[in-house]
mmCIF file of C-alpha atoms and ligand atoms in Angstrom:
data_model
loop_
_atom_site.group_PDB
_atom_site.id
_atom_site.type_symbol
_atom_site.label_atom_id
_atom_site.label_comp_id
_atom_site.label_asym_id
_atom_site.label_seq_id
_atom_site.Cartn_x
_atom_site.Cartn_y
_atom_site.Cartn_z
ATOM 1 C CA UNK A 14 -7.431 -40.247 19.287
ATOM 2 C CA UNK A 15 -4.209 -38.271 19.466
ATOM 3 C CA UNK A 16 -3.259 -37.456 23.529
ATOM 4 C CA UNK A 17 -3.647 -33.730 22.653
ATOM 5 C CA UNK A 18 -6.629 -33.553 21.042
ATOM 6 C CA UNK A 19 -8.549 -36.087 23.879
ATOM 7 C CA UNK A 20 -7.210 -34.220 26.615
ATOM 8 C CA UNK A 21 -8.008 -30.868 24.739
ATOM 9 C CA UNK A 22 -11.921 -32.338 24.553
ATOM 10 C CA UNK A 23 -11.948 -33.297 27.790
ATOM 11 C CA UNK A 24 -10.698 -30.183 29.744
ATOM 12 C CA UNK A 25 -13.692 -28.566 27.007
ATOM 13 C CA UNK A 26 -16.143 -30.919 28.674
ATOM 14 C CA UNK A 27 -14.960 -30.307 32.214
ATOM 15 C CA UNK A 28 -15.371 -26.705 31.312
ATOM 16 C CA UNK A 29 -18.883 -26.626 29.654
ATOM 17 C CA UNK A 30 -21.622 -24.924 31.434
ATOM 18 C CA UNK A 31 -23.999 -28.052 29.997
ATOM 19 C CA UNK A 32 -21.779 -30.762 27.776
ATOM 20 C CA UNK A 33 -22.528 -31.573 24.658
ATOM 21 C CA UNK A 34 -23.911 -34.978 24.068
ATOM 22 C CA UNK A 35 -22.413 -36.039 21.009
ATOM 23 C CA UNK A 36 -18.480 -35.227 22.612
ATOM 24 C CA UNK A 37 -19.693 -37.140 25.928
ATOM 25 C CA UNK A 38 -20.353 -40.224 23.527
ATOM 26 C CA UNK A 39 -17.480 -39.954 21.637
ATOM 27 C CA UNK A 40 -15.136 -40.503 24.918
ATOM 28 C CA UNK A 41 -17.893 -43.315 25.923
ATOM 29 C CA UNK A 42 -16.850 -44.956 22.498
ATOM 30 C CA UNK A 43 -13.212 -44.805 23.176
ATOM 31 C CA UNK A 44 -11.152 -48.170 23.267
ATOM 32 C CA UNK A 45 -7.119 -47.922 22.967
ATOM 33 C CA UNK A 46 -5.565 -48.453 25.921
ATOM 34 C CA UNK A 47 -4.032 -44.914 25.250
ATOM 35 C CA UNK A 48 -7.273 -43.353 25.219
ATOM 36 C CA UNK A 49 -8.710 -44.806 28.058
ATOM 37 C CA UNK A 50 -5.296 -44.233 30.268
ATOM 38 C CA UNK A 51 -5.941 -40.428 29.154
ATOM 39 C CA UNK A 52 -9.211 -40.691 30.345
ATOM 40 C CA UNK A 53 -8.695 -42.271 33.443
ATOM 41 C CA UNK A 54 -5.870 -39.906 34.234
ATOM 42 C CA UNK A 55 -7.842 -36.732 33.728
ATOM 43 C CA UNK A 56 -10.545 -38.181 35.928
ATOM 44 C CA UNK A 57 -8.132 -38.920 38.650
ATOM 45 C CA UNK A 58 -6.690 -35.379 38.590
ATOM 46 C CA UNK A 59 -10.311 -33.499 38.761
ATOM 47 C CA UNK A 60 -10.996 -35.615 41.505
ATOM 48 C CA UNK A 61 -7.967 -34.420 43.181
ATOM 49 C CA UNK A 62 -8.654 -30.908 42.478
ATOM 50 C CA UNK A 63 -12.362 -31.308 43.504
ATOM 51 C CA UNK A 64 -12.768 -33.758 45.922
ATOM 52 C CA UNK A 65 -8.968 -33.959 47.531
ATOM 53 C CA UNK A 66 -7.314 -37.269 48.834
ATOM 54 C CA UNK A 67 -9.762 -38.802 51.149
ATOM 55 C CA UNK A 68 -12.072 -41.604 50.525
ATOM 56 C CA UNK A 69 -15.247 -41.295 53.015
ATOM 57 C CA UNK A 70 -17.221 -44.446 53.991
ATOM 58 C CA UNK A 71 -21.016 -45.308 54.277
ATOM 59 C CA UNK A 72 -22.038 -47.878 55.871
ATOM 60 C CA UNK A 73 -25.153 -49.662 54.538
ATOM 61 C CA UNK A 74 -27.427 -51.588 56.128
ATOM 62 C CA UNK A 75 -30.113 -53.128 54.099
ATOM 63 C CA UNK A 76 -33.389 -53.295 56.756
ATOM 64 C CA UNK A 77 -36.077 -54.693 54.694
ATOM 65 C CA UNK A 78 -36.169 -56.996 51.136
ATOM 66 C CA UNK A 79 -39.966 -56.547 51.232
ATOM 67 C CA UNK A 80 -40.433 -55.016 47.913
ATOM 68 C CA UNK A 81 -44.008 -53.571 45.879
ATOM 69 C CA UNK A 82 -42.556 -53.050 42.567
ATOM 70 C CA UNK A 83 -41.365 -55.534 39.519
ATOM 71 C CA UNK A 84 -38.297 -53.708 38.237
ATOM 72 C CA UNK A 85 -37.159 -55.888 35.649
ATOM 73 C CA UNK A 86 -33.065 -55.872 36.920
ATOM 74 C CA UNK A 87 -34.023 -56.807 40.411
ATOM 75 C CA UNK A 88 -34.492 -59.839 42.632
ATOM 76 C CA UNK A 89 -36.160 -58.387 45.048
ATOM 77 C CA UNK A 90 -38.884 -58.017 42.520
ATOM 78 C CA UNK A 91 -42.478 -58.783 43.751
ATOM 79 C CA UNK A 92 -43.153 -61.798 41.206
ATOM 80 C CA UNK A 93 -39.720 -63.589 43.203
ATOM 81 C CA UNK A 94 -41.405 -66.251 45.058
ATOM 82 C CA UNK A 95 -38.443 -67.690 46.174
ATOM 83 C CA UNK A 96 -36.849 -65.089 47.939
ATOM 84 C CA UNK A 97 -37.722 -65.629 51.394
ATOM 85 C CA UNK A 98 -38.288 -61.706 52.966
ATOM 86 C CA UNK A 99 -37.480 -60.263 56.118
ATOM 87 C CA UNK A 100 -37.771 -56.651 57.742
ATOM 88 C CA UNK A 101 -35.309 -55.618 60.829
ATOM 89 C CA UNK A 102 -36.904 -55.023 63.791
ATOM 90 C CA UNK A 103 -35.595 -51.285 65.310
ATOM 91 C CA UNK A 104 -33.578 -53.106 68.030
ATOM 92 C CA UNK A 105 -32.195 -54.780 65.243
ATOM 93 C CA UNK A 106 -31.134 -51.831 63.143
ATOM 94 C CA UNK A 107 -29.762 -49.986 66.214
ATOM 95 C CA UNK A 108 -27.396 -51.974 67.091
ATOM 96 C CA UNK A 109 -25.620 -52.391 63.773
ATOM 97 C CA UNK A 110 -25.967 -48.534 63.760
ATOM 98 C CA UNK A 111 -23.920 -49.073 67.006
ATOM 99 C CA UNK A 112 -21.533 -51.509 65.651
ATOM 100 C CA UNK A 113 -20.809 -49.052 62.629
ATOM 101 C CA UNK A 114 -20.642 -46.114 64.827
ATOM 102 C CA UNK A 115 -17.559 -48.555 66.857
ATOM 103 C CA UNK A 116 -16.090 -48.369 63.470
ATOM 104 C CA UNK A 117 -15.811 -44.664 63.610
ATOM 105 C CA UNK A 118 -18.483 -44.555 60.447
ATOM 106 C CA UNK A 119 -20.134 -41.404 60.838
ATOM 107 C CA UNK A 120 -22.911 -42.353 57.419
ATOM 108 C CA UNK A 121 -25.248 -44.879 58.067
ATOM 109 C CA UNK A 122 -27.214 -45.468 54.998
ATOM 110 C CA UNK A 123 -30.781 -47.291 55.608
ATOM 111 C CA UNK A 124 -32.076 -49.188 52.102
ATOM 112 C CA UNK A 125 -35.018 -51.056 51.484
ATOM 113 C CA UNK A 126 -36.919 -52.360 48.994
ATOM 114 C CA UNK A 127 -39.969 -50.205 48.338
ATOM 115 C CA UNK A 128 -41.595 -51.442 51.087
ATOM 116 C CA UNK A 129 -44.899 -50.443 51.743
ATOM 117 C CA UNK A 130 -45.293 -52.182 55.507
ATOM 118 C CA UNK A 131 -42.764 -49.375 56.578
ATOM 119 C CA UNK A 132 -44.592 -47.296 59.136
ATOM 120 C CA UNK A 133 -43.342 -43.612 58.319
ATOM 121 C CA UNK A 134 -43.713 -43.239 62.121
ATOM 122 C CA UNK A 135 -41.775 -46.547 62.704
ATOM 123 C CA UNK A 136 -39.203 -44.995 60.775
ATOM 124 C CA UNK A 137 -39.064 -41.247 61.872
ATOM 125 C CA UNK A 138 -38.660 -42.885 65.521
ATOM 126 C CA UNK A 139 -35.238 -44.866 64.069
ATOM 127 C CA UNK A 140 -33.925 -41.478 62.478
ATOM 128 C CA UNK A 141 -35.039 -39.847 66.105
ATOM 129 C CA UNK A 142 -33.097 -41.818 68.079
ATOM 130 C CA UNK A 143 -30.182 -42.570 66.168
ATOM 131 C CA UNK A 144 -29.685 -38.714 65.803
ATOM 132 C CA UNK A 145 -30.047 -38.783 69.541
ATOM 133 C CA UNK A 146 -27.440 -41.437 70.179
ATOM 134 C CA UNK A 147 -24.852 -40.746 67.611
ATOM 135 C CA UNK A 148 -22.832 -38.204 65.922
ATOM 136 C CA UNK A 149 -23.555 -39.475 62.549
ATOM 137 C CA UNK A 150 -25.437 -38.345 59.144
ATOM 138 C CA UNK A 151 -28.334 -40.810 57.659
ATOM 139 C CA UNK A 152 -28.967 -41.372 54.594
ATOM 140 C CA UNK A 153 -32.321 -42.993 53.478
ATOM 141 C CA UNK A 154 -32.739 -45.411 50.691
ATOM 142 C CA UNK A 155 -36.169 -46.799 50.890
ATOM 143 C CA UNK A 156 -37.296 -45.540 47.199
ATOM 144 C CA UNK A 157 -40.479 -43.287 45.927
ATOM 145 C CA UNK A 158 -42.449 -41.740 48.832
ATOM 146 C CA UNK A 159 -45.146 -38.708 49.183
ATOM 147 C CA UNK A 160 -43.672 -35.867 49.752
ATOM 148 C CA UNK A 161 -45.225 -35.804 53.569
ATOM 149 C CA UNK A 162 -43.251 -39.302 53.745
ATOM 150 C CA UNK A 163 -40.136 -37.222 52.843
ATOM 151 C CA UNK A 164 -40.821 -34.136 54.935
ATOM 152 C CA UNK A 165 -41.564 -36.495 58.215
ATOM 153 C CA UNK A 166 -38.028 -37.972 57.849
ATOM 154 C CA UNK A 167 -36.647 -34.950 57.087
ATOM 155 C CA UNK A 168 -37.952 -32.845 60.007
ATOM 156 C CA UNK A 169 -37.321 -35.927 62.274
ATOM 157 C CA UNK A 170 -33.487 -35.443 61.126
ATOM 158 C CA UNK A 171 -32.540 -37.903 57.941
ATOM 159 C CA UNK A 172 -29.651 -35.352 56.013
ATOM 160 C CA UNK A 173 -29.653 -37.730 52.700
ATOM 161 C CA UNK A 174 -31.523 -39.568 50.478
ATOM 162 C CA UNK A 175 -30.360 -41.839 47.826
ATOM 163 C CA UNK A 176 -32.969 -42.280 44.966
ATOM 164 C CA UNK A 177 -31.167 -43.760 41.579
ATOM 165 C CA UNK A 178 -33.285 -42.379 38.657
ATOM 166 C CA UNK A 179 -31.715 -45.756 36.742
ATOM 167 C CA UNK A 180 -31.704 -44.229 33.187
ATOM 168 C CA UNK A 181 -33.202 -40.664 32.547
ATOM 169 C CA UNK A 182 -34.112 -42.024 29.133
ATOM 170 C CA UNK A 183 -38.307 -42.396 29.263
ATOM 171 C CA UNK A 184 -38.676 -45.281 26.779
ATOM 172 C CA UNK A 185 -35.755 -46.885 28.397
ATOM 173 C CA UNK A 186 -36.865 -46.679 31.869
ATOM 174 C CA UNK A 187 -40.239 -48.063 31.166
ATOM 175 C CA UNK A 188 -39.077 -50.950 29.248
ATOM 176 C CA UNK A 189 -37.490 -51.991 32.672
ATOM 177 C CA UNK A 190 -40.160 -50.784 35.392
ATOM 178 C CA UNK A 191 -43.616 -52.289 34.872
ATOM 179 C CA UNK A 192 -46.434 -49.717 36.393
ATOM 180 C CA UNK A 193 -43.715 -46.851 37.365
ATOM 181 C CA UNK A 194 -42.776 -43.546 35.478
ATOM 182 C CA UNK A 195 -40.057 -41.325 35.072
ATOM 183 C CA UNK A 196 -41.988 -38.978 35.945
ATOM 184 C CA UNK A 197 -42.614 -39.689 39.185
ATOM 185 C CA UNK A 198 -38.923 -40.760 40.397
ATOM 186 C CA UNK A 199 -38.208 -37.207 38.884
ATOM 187 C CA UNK A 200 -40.927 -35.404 41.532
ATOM 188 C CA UNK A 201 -39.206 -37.667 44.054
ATOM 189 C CA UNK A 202 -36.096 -35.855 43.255
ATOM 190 C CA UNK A 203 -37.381 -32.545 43.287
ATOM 191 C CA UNK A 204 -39.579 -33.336 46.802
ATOM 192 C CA UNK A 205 -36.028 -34.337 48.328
ATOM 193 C CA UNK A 206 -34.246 -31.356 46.848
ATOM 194 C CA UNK A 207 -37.415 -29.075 48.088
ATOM 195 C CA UNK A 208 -37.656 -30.717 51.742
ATOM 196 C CA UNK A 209 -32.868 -29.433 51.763
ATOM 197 C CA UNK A 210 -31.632 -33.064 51.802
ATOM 198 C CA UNK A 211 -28.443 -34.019 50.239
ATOM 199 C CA UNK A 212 -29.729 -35.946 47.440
ATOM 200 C CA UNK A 213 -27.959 -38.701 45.773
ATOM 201 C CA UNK A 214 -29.086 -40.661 42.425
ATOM 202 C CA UNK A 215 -27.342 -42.290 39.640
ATOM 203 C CA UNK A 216 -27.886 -44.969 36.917
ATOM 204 C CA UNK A 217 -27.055 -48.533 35.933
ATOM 205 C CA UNK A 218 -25.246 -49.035 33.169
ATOM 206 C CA UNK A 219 -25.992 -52.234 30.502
ATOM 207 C CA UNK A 220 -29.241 -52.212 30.982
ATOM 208 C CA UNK A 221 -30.569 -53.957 28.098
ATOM 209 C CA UNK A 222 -31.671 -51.142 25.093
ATOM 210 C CA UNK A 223 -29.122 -48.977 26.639
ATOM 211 C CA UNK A 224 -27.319 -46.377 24.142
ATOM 212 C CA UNK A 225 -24.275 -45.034 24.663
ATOM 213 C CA UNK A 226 -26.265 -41.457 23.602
ATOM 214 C CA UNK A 227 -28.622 -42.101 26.594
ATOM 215 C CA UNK A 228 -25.645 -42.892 29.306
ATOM 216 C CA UNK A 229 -24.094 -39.213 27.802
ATOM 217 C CA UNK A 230 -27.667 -38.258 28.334
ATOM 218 C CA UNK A 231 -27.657 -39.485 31.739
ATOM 219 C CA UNK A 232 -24.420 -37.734 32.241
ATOM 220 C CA UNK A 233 -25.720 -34.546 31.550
ATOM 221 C CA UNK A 234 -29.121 -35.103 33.926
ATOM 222 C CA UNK A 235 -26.578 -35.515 36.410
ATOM 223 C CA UNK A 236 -24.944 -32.070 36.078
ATOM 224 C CA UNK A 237 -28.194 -30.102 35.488
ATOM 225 C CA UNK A 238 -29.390 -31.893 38.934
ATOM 226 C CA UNK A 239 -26.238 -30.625 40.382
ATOM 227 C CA UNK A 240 -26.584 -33.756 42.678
ATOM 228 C CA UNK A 241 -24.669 -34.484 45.904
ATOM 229 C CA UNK A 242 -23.798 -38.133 45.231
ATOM 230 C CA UNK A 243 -23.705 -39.784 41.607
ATOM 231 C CA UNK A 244 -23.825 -43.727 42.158
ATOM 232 C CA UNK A 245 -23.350 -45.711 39.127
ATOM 233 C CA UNK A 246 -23.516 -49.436 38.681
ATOM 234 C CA UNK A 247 -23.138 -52.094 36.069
ATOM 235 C CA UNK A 248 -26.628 -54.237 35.339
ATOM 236 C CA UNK A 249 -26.234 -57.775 36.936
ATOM 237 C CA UNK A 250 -28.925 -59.556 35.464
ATOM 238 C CA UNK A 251 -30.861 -62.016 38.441
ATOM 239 C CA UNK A 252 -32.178 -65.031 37.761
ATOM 240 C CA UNK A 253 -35.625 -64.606 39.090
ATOM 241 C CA UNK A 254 -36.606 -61.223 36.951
ATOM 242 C CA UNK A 255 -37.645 -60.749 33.889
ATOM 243 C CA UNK A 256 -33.970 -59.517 32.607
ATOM 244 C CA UNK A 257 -32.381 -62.933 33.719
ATOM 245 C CA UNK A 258 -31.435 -63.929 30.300
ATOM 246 C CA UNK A 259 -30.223 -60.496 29.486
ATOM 247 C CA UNK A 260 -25.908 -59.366 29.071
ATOM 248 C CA UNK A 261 -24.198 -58.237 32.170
ATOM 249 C CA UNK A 262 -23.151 -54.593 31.965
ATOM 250 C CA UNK A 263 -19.951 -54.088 31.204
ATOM 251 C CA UNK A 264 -17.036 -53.273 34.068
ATOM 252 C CA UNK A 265 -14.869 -51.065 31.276
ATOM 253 C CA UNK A 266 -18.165 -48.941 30.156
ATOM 254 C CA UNK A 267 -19.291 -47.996 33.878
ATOM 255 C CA UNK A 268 -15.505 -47.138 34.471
ATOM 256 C CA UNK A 269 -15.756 -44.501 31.295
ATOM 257 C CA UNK A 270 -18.739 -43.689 32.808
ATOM 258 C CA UNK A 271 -17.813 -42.761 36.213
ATOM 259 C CA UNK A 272 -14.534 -41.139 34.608
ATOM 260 C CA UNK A 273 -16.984 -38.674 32.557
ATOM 261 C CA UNK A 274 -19.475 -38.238 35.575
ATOM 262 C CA UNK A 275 -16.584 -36.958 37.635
ATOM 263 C CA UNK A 276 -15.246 -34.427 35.119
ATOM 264 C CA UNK A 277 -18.481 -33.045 34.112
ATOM 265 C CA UNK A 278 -19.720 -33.047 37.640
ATOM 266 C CA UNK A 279 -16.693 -32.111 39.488
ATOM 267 C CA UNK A 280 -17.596 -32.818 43.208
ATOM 268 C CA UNK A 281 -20.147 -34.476 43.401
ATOM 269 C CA UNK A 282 -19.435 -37.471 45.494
ATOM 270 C CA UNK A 283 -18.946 -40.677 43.393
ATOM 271 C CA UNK A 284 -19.326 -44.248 45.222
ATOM 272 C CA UNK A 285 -17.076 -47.395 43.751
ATOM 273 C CA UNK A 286 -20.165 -49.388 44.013
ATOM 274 C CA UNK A 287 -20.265 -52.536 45.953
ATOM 275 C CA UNK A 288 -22.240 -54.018 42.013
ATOM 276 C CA UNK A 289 -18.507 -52.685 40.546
ATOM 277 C CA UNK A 290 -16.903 -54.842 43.435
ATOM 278 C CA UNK A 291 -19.387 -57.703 42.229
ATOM 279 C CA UNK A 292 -18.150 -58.957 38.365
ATOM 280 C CA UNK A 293 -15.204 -60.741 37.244
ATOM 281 C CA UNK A 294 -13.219 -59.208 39.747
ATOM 282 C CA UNK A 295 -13.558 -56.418 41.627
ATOM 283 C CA UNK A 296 -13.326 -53.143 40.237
ATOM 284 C CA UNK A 297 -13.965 -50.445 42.866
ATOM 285 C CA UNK A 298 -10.168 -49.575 43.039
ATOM 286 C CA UNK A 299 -10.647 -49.286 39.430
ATOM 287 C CA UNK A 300 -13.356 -47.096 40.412
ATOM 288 C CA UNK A 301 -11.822 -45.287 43.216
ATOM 289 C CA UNK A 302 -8.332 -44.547 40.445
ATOM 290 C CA UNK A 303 -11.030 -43.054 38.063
ATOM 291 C CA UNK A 304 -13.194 -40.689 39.793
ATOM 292 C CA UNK A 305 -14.829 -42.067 42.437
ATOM 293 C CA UNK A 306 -14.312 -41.101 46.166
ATOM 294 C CA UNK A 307 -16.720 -43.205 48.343
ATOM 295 C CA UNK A 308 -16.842 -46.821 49.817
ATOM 296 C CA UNK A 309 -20.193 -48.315 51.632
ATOM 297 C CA UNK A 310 -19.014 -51.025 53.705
ATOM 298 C CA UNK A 311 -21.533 -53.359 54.774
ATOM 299 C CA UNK A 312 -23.426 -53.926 58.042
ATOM 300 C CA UNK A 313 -26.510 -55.595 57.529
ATOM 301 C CA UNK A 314 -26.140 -58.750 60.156
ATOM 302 C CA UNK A 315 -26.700 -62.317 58.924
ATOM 303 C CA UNK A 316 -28.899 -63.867 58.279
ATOM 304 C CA UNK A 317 -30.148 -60.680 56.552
ATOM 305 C CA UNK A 318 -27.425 -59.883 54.446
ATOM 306 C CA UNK A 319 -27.588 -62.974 52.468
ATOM 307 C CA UNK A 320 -31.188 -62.256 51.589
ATOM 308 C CA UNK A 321 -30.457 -58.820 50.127
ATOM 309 C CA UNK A 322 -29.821 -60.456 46.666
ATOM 310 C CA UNK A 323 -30.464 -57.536 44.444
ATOM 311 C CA UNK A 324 -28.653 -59.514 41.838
ATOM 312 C CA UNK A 325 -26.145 -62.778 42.156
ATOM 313 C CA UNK A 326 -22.747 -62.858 43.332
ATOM 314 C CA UNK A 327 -22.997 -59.366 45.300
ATOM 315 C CA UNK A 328 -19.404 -59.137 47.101
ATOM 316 C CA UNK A 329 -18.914 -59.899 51.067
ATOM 317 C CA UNK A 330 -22.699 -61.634 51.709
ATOM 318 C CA UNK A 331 -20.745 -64.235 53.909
ATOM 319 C CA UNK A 332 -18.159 -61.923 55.499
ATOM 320 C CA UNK A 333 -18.769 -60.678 59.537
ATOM 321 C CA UNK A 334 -20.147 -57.191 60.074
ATOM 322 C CA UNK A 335 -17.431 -55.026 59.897
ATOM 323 C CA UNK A 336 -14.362 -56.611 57.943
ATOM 324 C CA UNK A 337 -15.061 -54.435 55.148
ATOM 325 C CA UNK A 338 -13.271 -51.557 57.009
ATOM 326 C CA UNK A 339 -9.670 -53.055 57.242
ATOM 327 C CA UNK A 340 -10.077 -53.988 53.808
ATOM 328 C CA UNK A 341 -11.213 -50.529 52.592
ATOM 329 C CA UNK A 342 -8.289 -49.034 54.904
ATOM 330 C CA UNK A 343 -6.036 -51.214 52.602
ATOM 331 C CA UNK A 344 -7.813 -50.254 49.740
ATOM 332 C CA UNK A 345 -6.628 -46.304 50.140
ATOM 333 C CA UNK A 346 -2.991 -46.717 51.642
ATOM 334 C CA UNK A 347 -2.234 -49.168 48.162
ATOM 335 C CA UNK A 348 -3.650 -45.645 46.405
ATOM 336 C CA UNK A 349 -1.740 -43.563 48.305
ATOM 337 C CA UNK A 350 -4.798 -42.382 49.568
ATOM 338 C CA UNK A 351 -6.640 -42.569 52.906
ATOM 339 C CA UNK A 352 -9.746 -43.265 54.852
ATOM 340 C CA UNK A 353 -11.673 -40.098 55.464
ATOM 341 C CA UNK A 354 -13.459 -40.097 59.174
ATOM 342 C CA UNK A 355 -15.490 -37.558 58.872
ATOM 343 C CA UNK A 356 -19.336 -36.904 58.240
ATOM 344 C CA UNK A 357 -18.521 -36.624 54.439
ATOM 345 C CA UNK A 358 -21.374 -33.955 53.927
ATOM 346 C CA UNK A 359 -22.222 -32.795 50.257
ATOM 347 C CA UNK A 360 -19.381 -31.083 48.512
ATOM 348 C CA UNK A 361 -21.349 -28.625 46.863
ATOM 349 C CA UNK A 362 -19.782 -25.368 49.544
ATOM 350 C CA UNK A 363 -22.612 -23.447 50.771
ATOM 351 C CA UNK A 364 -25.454 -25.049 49.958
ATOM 352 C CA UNK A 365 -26.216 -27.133 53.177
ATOM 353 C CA UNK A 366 -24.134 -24.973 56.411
HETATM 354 N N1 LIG B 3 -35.995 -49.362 46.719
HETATM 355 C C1 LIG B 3 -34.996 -48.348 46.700
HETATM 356 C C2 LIG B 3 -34.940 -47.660 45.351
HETATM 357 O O1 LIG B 3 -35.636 -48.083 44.432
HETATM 358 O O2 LIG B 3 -34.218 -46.667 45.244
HETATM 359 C C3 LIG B 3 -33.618 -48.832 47.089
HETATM 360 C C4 LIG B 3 -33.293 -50.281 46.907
HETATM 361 S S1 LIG B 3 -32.866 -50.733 45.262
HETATM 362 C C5 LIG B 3 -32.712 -52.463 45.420
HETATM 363 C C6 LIG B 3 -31.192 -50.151 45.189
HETATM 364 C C7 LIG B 3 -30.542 -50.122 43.831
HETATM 365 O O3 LIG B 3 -30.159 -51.426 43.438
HETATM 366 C C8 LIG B 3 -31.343 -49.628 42.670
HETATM 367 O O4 LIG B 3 -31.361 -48.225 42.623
HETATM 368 C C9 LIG B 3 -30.645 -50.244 41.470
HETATM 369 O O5 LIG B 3 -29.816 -49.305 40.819
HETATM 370 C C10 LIG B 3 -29.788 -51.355 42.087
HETATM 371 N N2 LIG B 3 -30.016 -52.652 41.442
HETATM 372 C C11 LIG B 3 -31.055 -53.474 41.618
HETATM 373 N N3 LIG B 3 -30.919 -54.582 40.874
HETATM 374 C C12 LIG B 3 -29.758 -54.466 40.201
HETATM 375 C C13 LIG B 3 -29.077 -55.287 39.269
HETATM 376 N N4 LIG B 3 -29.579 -56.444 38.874
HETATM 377 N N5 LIG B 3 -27.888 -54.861 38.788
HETATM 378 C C14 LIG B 3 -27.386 -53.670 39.202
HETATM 379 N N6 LIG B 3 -27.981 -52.861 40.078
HETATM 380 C C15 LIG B 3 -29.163 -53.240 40.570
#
């Protein structure tokens, strides 16, 4: 496309109240070089404008593999027999929550699987004392609750919650979640928006039956959610679920894709994901050149971390807690960019001070 008339479309997009599908697919189908710089460029710039220089860090610790559901992508899957599962204990979790508040990490994101021996008291009295220990935001990740779940959490302090909707498209998302609905993970969403916290979701892209029309689709969920954080991933198919035979998602695609998520969304916050950081090479400065502005360094100990295998090849399992930082701090003085200390609350002025 000529230089004028792509960048002419895209400051339209940024612009749009609501995008229009069929323009967000036509810059998901570009390919020249050319195109894609102009792309990447624009991306970079409305991340400047929105978002500024800094890059802010969460740091994840994955507490529990234990997992109810059989989404097709995963390997935490319940039908994987051969995953051996573990759950933290709370002395456990605290003190990597104290080794990442050492750091200076002022996030600490707890994920799970969905896993249904979580006591919701067990886990208010985590969020309880860590807000009574540290000077630091949490952000849950332990998938689709009640709403009472929620509102415990919530009320005992938890700020975020990070719920990936996966693909807003209905067929799609049931062809890769066996006994789950669409409809549901969207009244999770609106519980968490209800209840005030930040909420975070996002999608994987390559998921086999994907469309480029439904990842413009899911571009455009994302802006009339108006969410705080946008995560979006490439499909790594795992051995042991029922996508094992099934393409890997493609690094260039999720790029575009986190390229249009930023304009259309603006400031949202946009992780390079550590499943970007996991292909060929490792794209998250890719990522972080194109639109994104967070990094979630890893602290779940050993011999935990290993067993977190959402899918194969996942970047840093056999690294100590806590290397990822000098590497991130790398990461943003070769961008000419830098690390970002602070809580990192929502963008989105107003809605949560
Ligand atoms: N149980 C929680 C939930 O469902 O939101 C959080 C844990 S879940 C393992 C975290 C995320 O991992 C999912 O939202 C999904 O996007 C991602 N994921 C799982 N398997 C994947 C795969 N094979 N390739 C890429 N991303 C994957």
């Amino acid at each position: 496309m000529n230089m004028f008339k792509l960048t002419g479309l895209l400051a339209k997009i940024k612009e749009a109240d609501l995008p229009e599908a069929a323009e967000l697919e036509s810059v998901l189908s570009l390919e020249s070089s050319d195109d894609l710089n102009t792309l990447f460029s624009f991306a970079d710039l409305v991340r400047h404008e929105f978002c500024g220089e800094g890059i802010f860090l969460r740091g994840i610790i994955e507490f529990s593999n234990f997992c109810i559901r059989n989404c097709f992508y995963c390997g935490l899957n319940k039908n994987n027999l051969k995953i051996k599962r573990y759950r933290m204990k709370k002395d456990e979790i605290l003190k990597s929550v104290e080794l990442l508040a050492a750091r200076n990490i002022k996030t600490v994101v707890l994920q799970s699987g969905d896993d249904s021996g979580i006591d919701v008291l067990w886990l208010r009295d985590i969020i309880l004392e860590i807000k009574s220990k540290f000077d630091m935001a949490i952000t849950l990740s332990v998938g689709e609750r009640s709403f009472d779940d929620y509102k415990l959490w919530k009320d005992a302090g938890a700020d975020r919650y990070l719920l990936k909707i996966e693909t807003s498209d209905k067929a799609l998302y049931e062809s890769a979640h066996e006994g789950m609905s669409l409809d549901n993970r969207i009244r999770c969403l609106d519980d968490l928006k209800t209840l005030g916290y930040q909420v975070g979701s996002g999608n994987i892209v390559g998921l086999p039956g994907q469309t480029l029309k439904i990842i413009a689709n899911d571009i455009i969920f994302f802006k009339e959610r108006d969410l705080d954080m946008t995560g979006i991933g490439p499909f790594i198919p795992h051995g042991d679920s029922r996508f094992s035979n099934q393409d890997i998602g493609e690094a260039l695609l999720t790029l575009k894709t986190i390229a249009l998520t930023r304009i259309v969304t603006k400031n949202s916050h946009i992780p390079a994901t550590t499943a970007l950081g996991s292909l060929d090479k490792d794209y998250r400065m890719d990522g972080l050149g194109c639109g994104a502005n967070v990094l979630m360094p890893n602290f779940t100990p050993q011999p935990y971390r290993k067993l977190y295998e959402i899918y194969p090849g996942k970047r840093c399992v056999d690294e100590p807690v806590g290397a990822c930082n000098f590497c991130m701090d790398d990461m943003a003085k070769s961008l000419g960019r830098f690390i970002d200390y602070g809580i990192g609350d929502s963008l989105k002025v107003g809605r949560y001070v």
